[in-house]
């Protein structure tokens, strides 16, 4: 085997090694976001409800928990042992006409849901973020109550994603 062939193999092997290290580092970063290393668990107690809507706190709380489970950056834990605590209150829900047809009949309704959320680093005993989040879902009023439920689910999904992103990527 010639000297040129040996050098080519060594360079090729080095390139493969650097490629593997690069991919491993990138995949590790993308899985953990930019959370500090002391944050590994999160508690998400049942949200409070300051609106007249019944039963939405359970649905929104479940949606937030599901989003964190799906992401996997933080594991769900009990409030007393969690590194991060997310406390939220649904403060308002409002329906607004989104689109009208030529006869000025409402074709699209947007349901806006506002949640006040405080995220606390329990280890360092400091607030990570404290914000009001407003998101919406849309439905056709001809769909009746099922359409409104679909709009709630759409808004809950957006709120859950925003809460996750603010918690794991806001560093």
Coordinates of C-alpha atoms in Angstrom, one line a residue:
X1 CA 0.0 0.0 0.0
X2 CA 1.4 3.4 -1.0
X3 CA 2.0 6.4 1.2
X4 CA -0.6 8.4 -0.6
X5 CA -3.2 5.8 0.0
X6 CA -2.5 5.6 3.7
X7 CA -2.7 9.4 4.0
X8 CA -6.0 9.4 2.1
X9 CA -7.4 6.7 4.5
X10 CA -6.3 8.6 7.6
X11 CA -7.8 11.9 6.3
X12 CA -11.0 10.1 5.4
X13 CA -11.2 8.4 8.8
X14 CA -10.7 11.8 10.5
X15 CA -13.5 13.4 8.4
X16 CA -15.8 10.6 9.4
X17 CA -14.9 10.9 13.1
X18 CA -15.5 14.7 13.0
X19 CA -18.8 14.2 11.2
X20 CA -19.9 11.7 13.9
X21 CA -18.9 14.1 16.7
X22 CA -20.6 17.0 15.0
X23 CA -23.9 15.1 14.6
X24 CA -23.7 13.8 18.2
X25 CA -23.2 17.3 19.6
X26 CA -26.0 18.8 17.5
X27 CA -28.5 16.1 18.4
X28 CA -27.7 16.5 22.1
X29 CA -28.2 20.3 21.9
X30 CA -31.5 20.0 20.0
X31 CA -32.9 17.5 22.5
X32 CA -32.1 19.7 25.6
X33 CA -32.6 23.1 24.2
X34 CA -30.7 25.6 26.3
X35 CA -31.9 24.6 29.8
X36 CA -29.4 25.0 32.6
X37 CA -28.1 21.6 33.7
X38 CA -29.7 21.8 37.2
X39 CA -33.3 21.9 35.6
X40 CA -34.5 18.3 34.9
X41 CA -38.1 18.2 36.1
X42 CA -41.2 20.3 36.0
X43 CA -44.5 20.4 37.9
X44 CA -47.6 21.6 36.3
X45 CA -50.5 21.9 38.8
X46 CA -54.1 22.3 37.7
X47 CA -54.5 25.8 36.2
X48 CA -57.0 28.1 37.9
X49 CA -60.0 29.5 36.1
X50 CA -61.3 33.0 36.5
X51 CA -63.8 32.6 33.7
X52 CA -67.4 31.3 33.5
X53 CA -66.3 28.4 31.3
X54 CA -66.6 25.0 33.0
X55 CA -64.1 22.2 32.6
X56 CA -61.5 24.0 30.6
X57 CA -58.8 24.0 33.2
X58 CA -58.4 20.3 33.1
X59 CA -58.2 20.2 29.3
X60 CA -55.7 23.0 29.1
X61 CA -53.6 21.5 32.0
X62 CA -53.6 18.1 30.2
X63 CA -52.5 19.8 27.0
X64 CA -49.6 21.5 28.7
X65 CA -48.5 18.3 30.4
X66 CA -48.7 16.4 27.1
X67 CA -46.6 19.0 25.3
X68 CA -43.8 18.7 28.0
X69 CA -44.0 14.9 27.8
X70 CA -43.8 15.0 24.0
X71 CA -40.8 17.3 24.1
X72 CA -38.9 15.4 26.8
X73 CA -36.6 18.2 27.9
X74 CA -38.1 18.2 31.4
X75 CA -39.7 15.2 33.1
X76 CA -43.0 15.7 34.9
X77 CA -42.7 15.6 38.7
X78 CA -44.6 16.3 41.8
X79 CA -44.8 20.0 42.9
X80 CA -42.7 19.4 46.0
X81 CA -39.8 17.8 44.2
X82 CA -39.8 19.6 40.8
X83 CA -36.9 21.8 39.6
X84 CA -39.3 24.0 37.7
X85 CA -42.9 25.0 38.7
X86 CA -45.4 26.3 36.1
X87 CA -48.4 28.0 37.7
X88 CA -51.2 29.4 35.5
X89 CA -54.6 31.1 35.6
X90 CA -57.0 31.3 32.7
X91 CA -58.0 35.0 33.0
X92 CA -60.3 35.5 30.0
X93 CA -62.0 33.9 27.1
X94 CA -63.6 36.0 24.3
X95 CA -65.3 35.2 21.0
X96 CA -64.8 37.6 18.1
X97 CA -66.1 37.5 14.6
X98 CA -63.2 36.9 12.2
X99 CA -64.8 37.0 8.8
X100 CA -68.1 37.9 7.2
X101 CA -69.7 37.0 3.9
X102 CA -71.3 39.4 1.4
X103 CA -74.5 39.4 3.4
X104 CA -72.6 40.3 6.5
X105 CA -73.2 36.9 8.1
X106 CA -70.3 35.7 10.4
X107 CA -68.4 32.9 8.6
X108 CA -65.5 32.6 11.1
X109 CA -65.3 33.1 14.9
X110 CA -62.1 33.3 16.8
X111 CA -62.0 32.2 20.4
X112 CA -59.2 34.1 22.3
X113 CA -58.0 32.6 25.5
X114 CA -55.7 34.4 27.8
X115 CA -53.6 32.7 30.5
X116 CA -51.3 34.3 33.1
X117 CA -48.3 32.0 33.7
X118 CA -45.5 32.2 36.2
X119 CA -42.5 29.8 35.7
X120 CA -40.2 29.5 38.7
X121 CA -36.8 27.8 39.0
X122 CA -37.4 26.0 42.3
X123 CA -33.7 25.2 42.8
X124 CA -32.5 28.8 42.6
X125 CA -35.7 30.2 43.9
X126 CA -36.1 32.7 41.1
X127 CA -38.7 33.5 38.5
X128 CA -37.7 32.3 35.1
X129 CA -40.6 34.2 33.3
X130 CA -44.0 35.6 34.2
X131 CA -46.2 36.6 31.3
X132 CA -49.7 36.7 29.9
X133 CA -50.2 34.5 26.9
X134 CA -53.1 35.0 24.5
X135 CA -53.8 32.6 21.7
X136 CA -56.8 31.8 19.6
X137 CA -58.6 29.0 17.7
X138 CA -61.1 29.5 14.9
X139 CA -64.4 27.8 14.0
X140 CA -67.4 28.1 11.7
X141 CA -70.4 29.1 13.7
X142 CA -72.5 26.7 11.6
X143 CA -70.6 23.8 13.4
X144 CA -72.2 24.7 16.7
X145 CA -70.7 23.6 20.0
X146 CA -68.4 21.0 18.3
X147 CA -66.8 23.9 16.3
X148 CA -66.2 25.8 19.5
X149 CA -64.6 22.8 21.1
X150 CA -62.2 22.5 18.1
X151 CA -61.3 26.2 18.5
X152 CA -60.5 25.6 22.2
X153 CA -58.3 22.7 21.3
X154 CA -56.5 24.8 18.7
X155 CA -55.9 27.6 21.2
X156 CA -54.8 25.2 23.9
X157 CA -52.3 23.6 21.6
X158 CA -50.8 27.0 20.8
X159 CA -50.7 28.0 24.5
X160 CA -49.0 24.7 25.4
X161 CA -46.4 25.2 22.8
X162 CA -45.7 28.7 23.8
X163 CA -45.4 27.7 27.5
X164 CA -43.0 24.9 26.6
X165 CA -40.9 27.2 24.3
X166 CA -40.7 30.0 26.9
X167 CA -39.6 27.5 29.6
X168 CA -37.0 25.4 27.7
X169 CA -35.7 28.0 25.2
X170 CA -35.8 31.3 27.0
X171 CA -32.2 31.2 28.2

